[in-house]
Short mmCIF file of C-alpha atoms in Angstrom, two decimals:
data_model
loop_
_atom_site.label_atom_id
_atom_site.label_comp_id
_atom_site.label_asym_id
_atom_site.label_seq_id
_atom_site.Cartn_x
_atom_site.Cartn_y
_atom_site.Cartn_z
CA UNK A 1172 36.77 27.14 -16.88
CA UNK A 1173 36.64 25.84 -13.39
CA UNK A 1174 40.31 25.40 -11.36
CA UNK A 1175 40.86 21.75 -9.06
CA UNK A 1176 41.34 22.82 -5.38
CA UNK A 1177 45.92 22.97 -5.28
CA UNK A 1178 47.55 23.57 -2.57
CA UNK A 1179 47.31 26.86 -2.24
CA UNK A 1180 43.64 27.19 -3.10
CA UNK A 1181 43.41 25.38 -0.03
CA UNK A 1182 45.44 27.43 2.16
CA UNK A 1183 43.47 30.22 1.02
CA UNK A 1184 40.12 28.37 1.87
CA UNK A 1185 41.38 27.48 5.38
CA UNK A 1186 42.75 31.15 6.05
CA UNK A 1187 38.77 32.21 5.84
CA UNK A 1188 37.63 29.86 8.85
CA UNK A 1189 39.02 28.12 11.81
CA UNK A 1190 40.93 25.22 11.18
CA UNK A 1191 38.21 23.15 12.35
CA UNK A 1192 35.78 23.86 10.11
CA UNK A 1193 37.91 21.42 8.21
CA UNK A 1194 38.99 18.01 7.38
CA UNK A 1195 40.30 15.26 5.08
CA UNK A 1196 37.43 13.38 3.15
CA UNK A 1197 36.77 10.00 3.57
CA UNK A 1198 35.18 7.07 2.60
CA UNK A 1199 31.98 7.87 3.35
CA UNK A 1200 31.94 11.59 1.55
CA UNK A 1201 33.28 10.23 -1.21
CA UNK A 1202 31.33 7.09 -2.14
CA UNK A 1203 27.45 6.79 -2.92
CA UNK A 1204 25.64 3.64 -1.39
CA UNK A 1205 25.85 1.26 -4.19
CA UNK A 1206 29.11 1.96 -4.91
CA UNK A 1207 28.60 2.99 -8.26
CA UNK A 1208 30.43 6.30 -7.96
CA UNK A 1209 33.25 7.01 -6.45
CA UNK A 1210 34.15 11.00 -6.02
CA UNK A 1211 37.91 13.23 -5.82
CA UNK A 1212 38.35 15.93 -2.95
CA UNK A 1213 40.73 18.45 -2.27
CA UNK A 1214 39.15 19.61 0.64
CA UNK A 1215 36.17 18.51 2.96
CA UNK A 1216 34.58 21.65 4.70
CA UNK A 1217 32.57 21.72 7.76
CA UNK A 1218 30.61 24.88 8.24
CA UNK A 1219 28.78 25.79 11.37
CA UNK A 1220 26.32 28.53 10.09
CA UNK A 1221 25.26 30.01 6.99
CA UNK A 1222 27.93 33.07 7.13
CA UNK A 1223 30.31 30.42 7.12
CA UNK A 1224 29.06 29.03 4.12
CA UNK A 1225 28.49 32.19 2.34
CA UNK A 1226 32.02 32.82 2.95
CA UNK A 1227 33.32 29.31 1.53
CA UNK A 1228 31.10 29.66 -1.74
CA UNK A 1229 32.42 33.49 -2.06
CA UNK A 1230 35.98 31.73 -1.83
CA UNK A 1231 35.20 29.39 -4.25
CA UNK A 1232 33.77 31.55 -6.63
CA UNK A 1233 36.50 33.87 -6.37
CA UNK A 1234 38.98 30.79 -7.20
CA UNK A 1235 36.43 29.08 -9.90
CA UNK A 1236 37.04 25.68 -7.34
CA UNK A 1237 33.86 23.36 -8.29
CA UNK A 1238 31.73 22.82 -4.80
CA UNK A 1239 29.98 19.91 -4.47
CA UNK A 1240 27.54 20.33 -1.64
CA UNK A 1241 26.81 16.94 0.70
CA UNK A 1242 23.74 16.08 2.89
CA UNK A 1243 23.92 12.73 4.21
CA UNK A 1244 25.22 10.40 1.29
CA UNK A 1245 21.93 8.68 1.42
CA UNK A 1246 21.37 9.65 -2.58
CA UNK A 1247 21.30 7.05 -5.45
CA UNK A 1248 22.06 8.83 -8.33
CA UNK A 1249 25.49 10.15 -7.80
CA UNK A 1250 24.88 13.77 -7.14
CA UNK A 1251 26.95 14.07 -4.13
CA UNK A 1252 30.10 12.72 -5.78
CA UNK A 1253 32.08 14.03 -8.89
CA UNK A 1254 34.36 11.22 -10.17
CA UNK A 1255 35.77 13.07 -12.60
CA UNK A 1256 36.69 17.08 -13.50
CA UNK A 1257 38.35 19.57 -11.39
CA UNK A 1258 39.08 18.16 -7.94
CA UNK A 1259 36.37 19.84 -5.69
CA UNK A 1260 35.85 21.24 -2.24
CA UNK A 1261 33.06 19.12 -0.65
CA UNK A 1262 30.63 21.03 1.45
CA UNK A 1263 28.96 19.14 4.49
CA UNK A 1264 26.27 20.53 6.38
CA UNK A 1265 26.80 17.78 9.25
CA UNK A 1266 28.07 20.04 11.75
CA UNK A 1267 24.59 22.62 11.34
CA UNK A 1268 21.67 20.78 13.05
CA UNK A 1269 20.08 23.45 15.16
CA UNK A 1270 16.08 22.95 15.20
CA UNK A 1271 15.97 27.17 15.35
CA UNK A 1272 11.89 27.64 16.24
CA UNK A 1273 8.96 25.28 16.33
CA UNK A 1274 5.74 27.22 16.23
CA UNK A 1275 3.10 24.61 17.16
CA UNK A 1276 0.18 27.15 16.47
CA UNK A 1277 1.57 28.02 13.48
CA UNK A 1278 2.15 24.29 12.16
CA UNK A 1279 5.47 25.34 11.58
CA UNK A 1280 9.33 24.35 12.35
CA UNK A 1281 12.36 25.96 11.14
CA UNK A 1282 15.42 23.91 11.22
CA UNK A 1283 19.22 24.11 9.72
CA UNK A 1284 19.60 22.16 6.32
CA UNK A 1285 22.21 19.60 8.41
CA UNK A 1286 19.06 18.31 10.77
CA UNK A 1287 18.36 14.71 10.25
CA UNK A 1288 14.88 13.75 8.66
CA UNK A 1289 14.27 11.57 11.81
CA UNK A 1290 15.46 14.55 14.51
CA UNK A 1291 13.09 16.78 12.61
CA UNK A 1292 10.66 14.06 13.13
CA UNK A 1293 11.40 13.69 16.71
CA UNK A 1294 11.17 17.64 17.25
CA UNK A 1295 7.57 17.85 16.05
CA UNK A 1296 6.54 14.95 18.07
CA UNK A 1297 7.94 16.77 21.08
CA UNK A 1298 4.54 19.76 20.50
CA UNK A 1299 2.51 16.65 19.62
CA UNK A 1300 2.70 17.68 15.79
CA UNK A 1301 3.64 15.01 12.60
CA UNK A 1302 6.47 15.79 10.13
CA UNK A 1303 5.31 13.53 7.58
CA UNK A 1304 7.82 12.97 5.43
CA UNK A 1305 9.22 9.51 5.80
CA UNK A 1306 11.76 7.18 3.88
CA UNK A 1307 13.94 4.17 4.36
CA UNK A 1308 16.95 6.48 4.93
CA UNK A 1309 15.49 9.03 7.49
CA UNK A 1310 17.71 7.86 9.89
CA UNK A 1311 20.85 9.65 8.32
CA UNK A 1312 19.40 11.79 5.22
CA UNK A 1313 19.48 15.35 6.54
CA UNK A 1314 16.99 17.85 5.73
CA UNK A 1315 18.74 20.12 2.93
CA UNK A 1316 19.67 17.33 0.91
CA UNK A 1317 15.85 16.29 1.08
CA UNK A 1318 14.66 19.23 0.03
CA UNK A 1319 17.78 19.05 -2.41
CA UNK A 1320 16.29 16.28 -4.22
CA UNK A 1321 12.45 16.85 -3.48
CA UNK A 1322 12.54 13.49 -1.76
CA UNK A 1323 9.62 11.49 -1.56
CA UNK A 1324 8.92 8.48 0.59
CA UNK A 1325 5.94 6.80 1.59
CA UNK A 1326 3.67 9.84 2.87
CA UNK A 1327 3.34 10.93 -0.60
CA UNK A 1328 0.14 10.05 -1.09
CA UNK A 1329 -1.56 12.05 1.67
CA UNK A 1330 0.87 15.03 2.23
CA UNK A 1331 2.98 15.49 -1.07
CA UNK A 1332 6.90 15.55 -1.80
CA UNK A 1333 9.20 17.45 0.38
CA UNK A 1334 8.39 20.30 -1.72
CA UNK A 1335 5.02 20.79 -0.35
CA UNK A 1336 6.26 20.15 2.68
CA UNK A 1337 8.28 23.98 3.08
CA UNK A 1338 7.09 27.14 3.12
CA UNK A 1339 10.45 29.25 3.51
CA UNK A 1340 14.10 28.35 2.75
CA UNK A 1341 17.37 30.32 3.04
CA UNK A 1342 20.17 29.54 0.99
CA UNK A 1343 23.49 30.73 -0.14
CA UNK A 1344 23.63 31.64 -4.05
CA UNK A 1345 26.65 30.92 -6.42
CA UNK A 1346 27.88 34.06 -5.91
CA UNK A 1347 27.92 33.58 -1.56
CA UNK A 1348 25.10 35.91 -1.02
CA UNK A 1349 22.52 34.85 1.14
CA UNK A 1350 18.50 34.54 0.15
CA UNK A 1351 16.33 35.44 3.42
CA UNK A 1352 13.65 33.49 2.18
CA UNK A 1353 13.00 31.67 5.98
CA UNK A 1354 9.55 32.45 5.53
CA UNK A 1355 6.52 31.12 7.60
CA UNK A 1356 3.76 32.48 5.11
CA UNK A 1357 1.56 30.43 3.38
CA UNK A 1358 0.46 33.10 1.39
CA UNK A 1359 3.14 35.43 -0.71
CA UNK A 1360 2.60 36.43 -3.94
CA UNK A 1361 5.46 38.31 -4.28
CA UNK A 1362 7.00 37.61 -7.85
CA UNK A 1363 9.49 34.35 -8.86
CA UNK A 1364 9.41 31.71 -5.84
CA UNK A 1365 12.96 31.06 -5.27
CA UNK A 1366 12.30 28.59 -2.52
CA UNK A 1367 10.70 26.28 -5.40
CA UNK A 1368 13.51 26.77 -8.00
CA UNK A 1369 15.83 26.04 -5.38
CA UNK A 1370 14.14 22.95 -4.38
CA UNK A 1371 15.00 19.82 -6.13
CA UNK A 1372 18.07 21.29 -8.21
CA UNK A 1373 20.39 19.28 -5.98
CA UNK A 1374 22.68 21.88 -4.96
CA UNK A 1375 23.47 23.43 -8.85
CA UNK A 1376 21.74 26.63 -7.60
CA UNK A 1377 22.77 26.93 -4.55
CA UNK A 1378 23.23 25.55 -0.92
CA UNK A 1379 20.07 25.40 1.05
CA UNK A 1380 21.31 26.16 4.87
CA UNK A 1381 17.59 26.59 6.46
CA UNK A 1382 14.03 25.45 5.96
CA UNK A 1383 10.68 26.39 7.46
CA UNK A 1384 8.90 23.24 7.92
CA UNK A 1385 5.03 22.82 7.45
CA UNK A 1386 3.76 20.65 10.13
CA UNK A 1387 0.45 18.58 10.63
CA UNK A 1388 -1.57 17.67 13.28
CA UNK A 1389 -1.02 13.64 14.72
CA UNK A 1390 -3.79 11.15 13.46
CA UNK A 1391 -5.48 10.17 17.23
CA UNK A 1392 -5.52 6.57 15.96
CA UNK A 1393 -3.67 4.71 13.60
CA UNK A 1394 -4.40 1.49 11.18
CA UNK A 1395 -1.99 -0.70 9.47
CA UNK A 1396 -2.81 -4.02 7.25
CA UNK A 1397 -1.29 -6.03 4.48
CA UNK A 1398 -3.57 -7.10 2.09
CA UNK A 1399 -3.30 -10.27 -0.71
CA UNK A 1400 -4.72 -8.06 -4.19
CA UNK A 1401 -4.90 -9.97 -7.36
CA UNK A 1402 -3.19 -7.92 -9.60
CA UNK A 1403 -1.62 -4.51 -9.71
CA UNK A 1404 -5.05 -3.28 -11.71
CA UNK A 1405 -6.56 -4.75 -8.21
CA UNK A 1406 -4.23 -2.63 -6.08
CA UNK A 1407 -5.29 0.79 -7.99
CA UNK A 1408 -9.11 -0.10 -7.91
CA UNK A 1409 -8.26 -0.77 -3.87
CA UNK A 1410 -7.05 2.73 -3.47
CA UNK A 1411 -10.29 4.11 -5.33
CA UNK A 1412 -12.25 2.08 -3.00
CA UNK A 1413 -10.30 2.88 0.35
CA UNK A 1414 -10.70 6.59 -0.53
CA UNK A 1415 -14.27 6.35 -0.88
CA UNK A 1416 -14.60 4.22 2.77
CA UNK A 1417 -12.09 7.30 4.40
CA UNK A 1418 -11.32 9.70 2.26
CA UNK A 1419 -8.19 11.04 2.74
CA UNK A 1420 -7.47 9.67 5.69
CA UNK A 1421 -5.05 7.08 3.97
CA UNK A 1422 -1.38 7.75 5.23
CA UNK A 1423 0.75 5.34 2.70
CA UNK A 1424 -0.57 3.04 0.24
CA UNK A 1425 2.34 0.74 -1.13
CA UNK A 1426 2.77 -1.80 -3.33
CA UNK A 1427 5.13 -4.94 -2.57
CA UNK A 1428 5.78 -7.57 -5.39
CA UNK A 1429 6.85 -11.86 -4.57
CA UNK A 1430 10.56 -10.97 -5.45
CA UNK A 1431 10.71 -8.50 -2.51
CA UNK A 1432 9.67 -11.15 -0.25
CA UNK A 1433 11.81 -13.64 -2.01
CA UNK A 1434 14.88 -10.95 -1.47
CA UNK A 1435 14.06 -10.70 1.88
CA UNK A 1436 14.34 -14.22 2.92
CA UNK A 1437 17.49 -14.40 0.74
CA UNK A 1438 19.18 -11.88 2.56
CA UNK A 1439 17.80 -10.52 5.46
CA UNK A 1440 15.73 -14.01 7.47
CA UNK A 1441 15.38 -12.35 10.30
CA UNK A 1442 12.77 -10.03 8.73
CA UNK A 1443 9.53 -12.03 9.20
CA UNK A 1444 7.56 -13.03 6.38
CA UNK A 1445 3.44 -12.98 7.63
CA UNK A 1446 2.10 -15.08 4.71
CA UNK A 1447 1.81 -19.24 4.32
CA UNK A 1448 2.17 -18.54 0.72
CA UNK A 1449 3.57 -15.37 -0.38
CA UNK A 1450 1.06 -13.41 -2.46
CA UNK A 1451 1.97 -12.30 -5.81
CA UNK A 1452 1.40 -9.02 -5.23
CA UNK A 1453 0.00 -7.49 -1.61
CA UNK A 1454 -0.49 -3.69 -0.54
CA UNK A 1455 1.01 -2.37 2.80
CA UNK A 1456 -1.97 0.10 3.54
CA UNK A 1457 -1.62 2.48 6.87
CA UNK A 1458 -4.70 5.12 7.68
CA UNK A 1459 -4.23 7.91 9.93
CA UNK A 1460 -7.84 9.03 10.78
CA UNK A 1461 -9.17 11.55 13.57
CA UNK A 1462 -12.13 12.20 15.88
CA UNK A 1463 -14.29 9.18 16.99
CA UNK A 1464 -13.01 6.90 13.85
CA UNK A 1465 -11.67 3.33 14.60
CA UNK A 1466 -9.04 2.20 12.17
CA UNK A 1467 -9.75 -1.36 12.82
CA UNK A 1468 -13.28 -0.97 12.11
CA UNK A 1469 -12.44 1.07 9.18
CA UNK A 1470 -9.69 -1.38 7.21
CA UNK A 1471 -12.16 -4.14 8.61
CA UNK A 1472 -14.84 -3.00 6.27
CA UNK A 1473 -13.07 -2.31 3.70
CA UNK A 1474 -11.32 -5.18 3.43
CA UNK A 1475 -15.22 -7.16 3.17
CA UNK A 1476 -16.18 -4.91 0.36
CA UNK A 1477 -12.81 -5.35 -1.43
CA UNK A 1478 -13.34 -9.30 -0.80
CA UNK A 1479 -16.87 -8.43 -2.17
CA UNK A 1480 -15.38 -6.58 -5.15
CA UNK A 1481 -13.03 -9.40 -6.04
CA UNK A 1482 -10.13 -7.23 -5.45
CA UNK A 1483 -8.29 -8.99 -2.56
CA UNK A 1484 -7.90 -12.56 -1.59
CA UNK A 1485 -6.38 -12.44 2.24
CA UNK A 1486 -5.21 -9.89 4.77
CA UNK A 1487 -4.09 -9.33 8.01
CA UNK A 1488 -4.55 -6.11 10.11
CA UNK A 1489 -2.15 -5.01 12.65
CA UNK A 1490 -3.16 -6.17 15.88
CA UNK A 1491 -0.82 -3.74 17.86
CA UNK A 1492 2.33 -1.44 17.33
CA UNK A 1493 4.34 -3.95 17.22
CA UNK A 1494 3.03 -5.92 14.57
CA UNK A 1495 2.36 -2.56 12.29
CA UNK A 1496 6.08 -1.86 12.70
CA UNK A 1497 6.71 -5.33 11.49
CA UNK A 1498 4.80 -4.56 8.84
CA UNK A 1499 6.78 -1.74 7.66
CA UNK A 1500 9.75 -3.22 8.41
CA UNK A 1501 9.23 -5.61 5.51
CA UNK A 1502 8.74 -2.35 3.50
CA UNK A 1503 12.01 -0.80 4.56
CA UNK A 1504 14.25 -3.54 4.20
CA UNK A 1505 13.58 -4.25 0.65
CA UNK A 1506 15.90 -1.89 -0.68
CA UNK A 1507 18.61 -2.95 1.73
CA UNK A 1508 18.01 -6.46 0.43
CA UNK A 1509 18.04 -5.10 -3.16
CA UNK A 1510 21.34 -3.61 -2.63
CA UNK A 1511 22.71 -7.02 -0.98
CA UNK A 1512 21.32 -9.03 -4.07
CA UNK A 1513 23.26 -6.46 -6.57
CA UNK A 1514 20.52 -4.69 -8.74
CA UNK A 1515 21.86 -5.27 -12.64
CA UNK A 1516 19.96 -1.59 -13.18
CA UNK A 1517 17.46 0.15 -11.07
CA UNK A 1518 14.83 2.78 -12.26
CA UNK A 1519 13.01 5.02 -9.66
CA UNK A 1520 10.34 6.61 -12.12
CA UNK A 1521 6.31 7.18 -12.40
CA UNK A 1522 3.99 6.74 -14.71
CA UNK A 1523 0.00 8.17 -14.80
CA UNK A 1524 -2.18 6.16 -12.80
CA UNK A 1525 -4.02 4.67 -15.23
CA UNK A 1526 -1.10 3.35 -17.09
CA UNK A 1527 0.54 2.00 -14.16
CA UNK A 1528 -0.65 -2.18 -14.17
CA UNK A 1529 -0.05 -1.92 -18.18
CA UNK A 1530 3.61 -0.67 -17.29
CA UNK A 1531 4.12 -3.14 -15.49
CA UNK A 1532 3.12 -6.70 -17.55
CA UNK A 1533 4.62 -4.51 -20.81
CA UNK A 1534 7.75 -3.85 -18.23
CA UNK A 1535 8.14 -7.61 -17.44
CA UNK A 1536 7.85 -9.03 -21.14
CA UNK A 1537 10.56 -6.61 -22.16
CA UNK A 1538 12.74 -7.11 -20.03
CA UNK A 1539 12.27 -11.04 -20.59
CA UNK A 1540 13.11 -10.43 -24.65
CA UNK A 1541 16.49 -9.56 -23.47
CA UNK A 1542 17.48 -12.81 -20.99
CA UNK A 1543 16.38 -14.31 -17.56
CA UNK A 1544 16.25 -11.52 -15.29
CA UNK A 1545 14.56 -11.56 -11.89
CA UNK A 1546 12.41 -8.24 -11.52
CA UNK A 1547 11.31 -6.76 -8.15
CA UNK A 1548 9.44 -4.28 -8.60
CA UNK A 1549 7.91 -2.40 -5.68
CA UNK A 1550 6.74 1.42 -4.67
CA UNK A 1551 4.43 4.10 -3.66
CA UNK A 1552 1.45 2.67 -6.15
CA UNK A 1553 -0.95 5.33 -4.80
CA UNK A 1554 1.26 8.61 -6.25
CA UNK A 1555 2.25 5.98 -9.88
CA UNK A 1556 5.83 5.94 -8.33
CA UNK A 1557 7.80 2.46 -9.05
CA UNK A 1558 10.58 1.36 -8.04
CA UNK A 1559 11.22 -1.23 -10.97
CA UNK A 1560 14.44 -3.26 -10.61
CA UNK A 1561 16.53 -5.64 -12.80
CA UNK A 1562 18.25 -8.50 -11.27
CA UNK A 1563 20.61 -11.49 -12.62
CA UNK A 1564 19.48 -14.87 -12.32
CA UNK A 1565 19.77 -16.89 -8.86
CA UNK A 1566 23.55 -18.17 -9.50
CA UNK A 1567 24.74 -14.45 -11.30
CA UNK A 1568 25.83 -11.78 -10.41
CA UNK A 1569 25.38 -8.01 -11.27
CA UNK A 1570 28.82 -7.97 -12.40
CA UNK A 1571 28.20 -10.69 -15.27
CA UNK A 1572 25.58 -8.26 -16.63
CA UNK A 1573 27.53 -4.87 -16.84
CA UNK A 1574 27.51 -4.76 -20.53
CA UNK A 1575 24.09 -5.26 -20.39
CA UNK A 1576 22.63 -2.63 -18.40
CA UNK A 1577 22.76 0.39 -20.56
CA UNK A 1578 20.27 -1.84 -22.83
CA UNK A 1579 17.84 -2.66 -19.90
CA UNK A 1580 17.81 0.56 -18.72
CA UNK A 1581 16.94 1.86 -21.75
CA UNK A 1582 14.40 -0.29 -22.35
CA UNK A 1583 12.40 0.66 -19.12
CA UNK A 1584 12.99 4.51 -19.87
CA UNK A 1585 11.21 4.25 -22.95
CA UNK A 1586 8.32 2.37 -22.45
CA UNK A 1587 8.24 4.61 -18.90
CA UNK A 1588 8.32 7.50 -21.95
CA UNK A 1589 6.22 6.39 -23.88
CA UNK A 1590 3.47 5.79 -21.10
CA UNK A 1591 4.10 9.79 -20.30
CA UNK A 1592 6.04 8.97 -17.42
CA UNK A 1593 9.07 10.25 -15.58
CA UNK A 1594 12.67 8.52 -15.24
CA UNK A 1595 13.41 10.61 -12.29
CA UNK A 1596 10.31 10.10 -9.71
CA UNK A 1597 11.65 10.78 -6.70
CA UNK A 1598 15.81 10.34 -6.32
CA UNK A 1599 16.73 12.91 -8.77
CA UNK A 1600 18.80 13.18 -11.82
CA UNK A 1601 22.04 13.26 -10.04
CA UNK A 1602 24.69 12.70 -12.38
CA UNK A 1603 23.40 8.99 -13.08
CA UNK A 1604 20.47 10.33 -15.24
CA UNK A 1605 22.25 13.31 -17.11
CA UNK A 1606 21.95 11.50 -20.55
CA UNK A 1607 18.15 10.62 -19.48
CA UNK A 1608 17.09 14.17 -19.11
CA UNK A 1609 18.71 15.04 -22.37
CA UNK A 1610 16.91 12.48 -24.00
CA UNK A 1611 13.40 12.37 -23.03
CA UNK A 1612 13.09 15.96 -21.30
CA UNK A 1613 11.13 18.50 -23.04
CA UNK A 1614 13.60 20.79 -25.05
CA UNK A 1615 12.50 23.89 -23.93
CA UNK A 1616 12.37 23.22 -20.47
CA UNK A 1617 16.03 21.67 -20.76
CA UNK A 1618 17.20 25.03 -22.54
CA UNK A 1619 14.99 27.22 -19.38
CA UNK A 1620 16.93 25.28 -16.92
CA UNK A 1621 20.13 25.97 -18.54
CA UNK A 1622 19.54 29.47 -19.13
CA UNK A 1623 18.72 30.02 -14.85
CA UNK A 1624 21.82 27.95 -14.46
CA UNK A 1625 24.02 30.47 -16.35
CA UNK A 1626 22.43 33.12 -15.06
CA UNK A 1627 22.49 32.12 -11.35
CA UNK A 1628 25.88 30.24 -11.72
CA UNK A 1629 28.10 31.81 -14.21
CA UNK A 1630 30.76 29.74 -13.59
CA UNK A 1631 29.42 26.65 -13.09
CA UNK A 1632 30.95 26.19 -9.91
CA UNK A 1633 27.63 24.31 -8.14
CA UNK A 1634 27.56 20.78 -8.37
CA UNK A 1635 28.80 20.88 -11.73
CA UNK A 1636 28.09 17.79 -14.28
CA UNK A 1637 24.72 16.92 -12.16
CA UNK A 1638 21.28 17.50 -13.51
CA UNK A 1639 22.72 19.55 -16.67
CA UNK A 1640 26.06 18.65 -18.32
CA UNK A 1641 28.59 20.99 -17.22
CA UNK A 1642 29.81 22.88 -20.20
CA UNK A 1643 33.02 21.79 -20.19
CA UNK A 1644 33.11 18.20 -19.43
#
């Protein structure tokens, strides 16, 4: 039975560190960005290494105090807050953003878990090397938390999640010990790999405080275009063709629906809108290519044999930098003009390629069954990850439709099921999808991930009540 963080389970966790290694929470720790959770503190920590936070989780585990380990608040499923249960100690790993090494021979950079995704980004540019992984957030997500949550983004397609992005972690275990496992091999077959069962169980394992970093060499020239498709079956047969014209030399291949647009110019005018008429449906292509290869030439010619092929109506290629980060900027934005508009229910899940334009008409005339809904659905088409929102009518609001969300959410998580699909694509589980895992997950993996988290976490103190139900709430 865990024990809320009193008054003199506080004292006791200040007595370990100097007092500045804490603080009072605020807003910002205790809220998630859409406001749909709001999380309880007794205590916010501040640790500036990992003995520090071996010796806070030791403390904790000694007192049964729940820890609920915090990156940079960027996540959308709730798993940095705890709204309800014992009141917790929050760990932040703000204060811990050493980049340690960078071993440019090696591809490699090791950095502490509290490093911002764009500082990580900026330290590989310094040796002329890419970090590729990218998202909307990377200005204030930090590294651990990443890893965390085996964040995605829009580099998917070409250089995987952030799991295939690390080759070493260290951590502190449930019980404050420390795992050494900073590793820069690429090759260690050395029994269980407990960087990868680390990775992506949002801090119920664990606290990651350290990550080696795989890096990539820079693309010499870059290529950016939006393209009009005709359908989202168009899109797919687009990235077929635009791997046979470059292989795999595509960087980010995403899909953007009307609504986004229409969101866009709703909330955010200042974001420029390139078409006359806004397409139904375009792709936001970007190719990274080496050696003597000219992306202009390249997206060029394969925008005439898509024209050829039926598969695109318009486009416009990126003339300069400045109109590629325009581009992108129309990509970013949408989910700040999502979040402005008041989503009804959002799903961040994937579905097989193949079954990806079906999910989406079957998707749409669902969702109209149940009422007038506006649906802006948008993503990383070339890895069959979706981000596939419900909206209320222009003149509604998301608050007229809170009794009907658990309904429309439900129907998108089955036919996502049903299509062999996955509810939690790239965000997580959190504490948002708890009742989703138990639903559709397999049952034996469900009772294998409950059987590590005993055994790793006897007392439940990690992040209890995300990904798994804690066992006594």
């Amino acid at each position: 039975m865990l024990n809320s963080l009193t008054e003199d389970r506080v004292a006791a966790l200040r007595s370990a560190l100097p007092d500045d290694r804490f603080a009072s929470a605020d807003a910002g720790h205790l809220q998630e960005p859409r406001g749909r959770y709001s999380g309880q503190a007794g205590l916010l920590a501040l640790p500036r290494s990992t003995d520090e936070v071996a010796t806070l989780i030791r403390q904790a585990s000694h007192m049964r105090v729940p820890v609920i380990p915090y990156g940079g608040g960027t996540g959308l499923v709730g798993g940095q807050v705890a709204e309800a249960g014992p009141i917790p100690l929050i760990l932040s790993l703000e204060k811990m953003t050493a980049v340690r090494a960078v071993y440019p021979e090696e591809n490699v950079l090791i950095a502490d878990a509290g490093v911002i995704l764009a500082d990580v980004q900026a330290a590989a540019e310094q040796v002329d090397r890419l970090f590729p992984l990218s998202l909307a957030a990377e200005g204030s997500a930090r590294i651990g938390g990443n890893l965390s949550t085996n964040a995605g983004g829009t580099g998917v397609l070409r250089y995987g999640n952030a799991r295939d992005l690390c080759l070493g972690i260290e951590a502190v275990l449930p019980n404050g010990e420390v795992f050494h496992g900073l590793s820069r091999l690429r090759k260690d077959n050395t029994g269980y790999d407990l960087r990868h069962l680390l990775i992506g169980a949002e801090g119920t394992l664990g606290v990651i405080t350290a990550a080696a970093l795989k890096l990539f060499p820079r693309p010499n020239a870059s290529g950016t275009a939006l393209l009009h498709v005709t359908s989202p079956a168009a899109a797919l047969s687009l990235l077929a063709l635009a791997r046979d014209h470059v292989g795999d030399g595509i960087s980010a291949f995403e899909l953007i629906g009307a609504q986004g647009f229409a969101f866009l110019d709703e909330t955010m005018p200042q974001i420029r809108n390139p078409w006359g008429a806004t397409p139904d449906w375009c792709v936001l292509m970007e190719l990274g290519l080496t050696g003597d290869q000219n992306p202009a030439s390249a997206l060029e010619g394969l925008f005439g044999a898509a024209m050829e092929a039926g598969l695109v109506q318009d486009g416009i290629v990126a003339q300069n930098a400045q109109q590629a980060a325009d581009f992108w900027s129309i990509r970013e934005n949408i989910p700040e003009a999502n979040r402005r508009i008041g989503s009804i229910s959002s799903h961040d899940i994937s579905v097989p390629l193949g079954a990806l334009a079906d999910f989406i008409a079957e998707g749409d005339r669902r969702i109209a069954r149940l009422g007038a809904f506006r649906i802006n659905c948008f993503g990383h088409v070339g890895d069959g990850n979706l981000h596939y929102n419900v909206f209320p009518a222009p003149g509604k609001s998301r608050a007229d439709h809170e009794a009907d969300r658990p309904q429309i959410k439900r129907v998108v998580h089955d036919l996502v099921h049903e299509m062999g699909g996955s509810v939690s694509a790239e965000h997580g589980v959190g504490r948002l999808k708890v009742e989703d895992m138990e639903r559709y997950a397999d049952p034996t993996k469900l009772d294998a991930m409950r059987a590590i988290k005993a055994a790793l976490d006897p007392h439940g103190i990690m992040n209890p009540g995300a990904v798994l139900r804690a066992a006594d709430m």
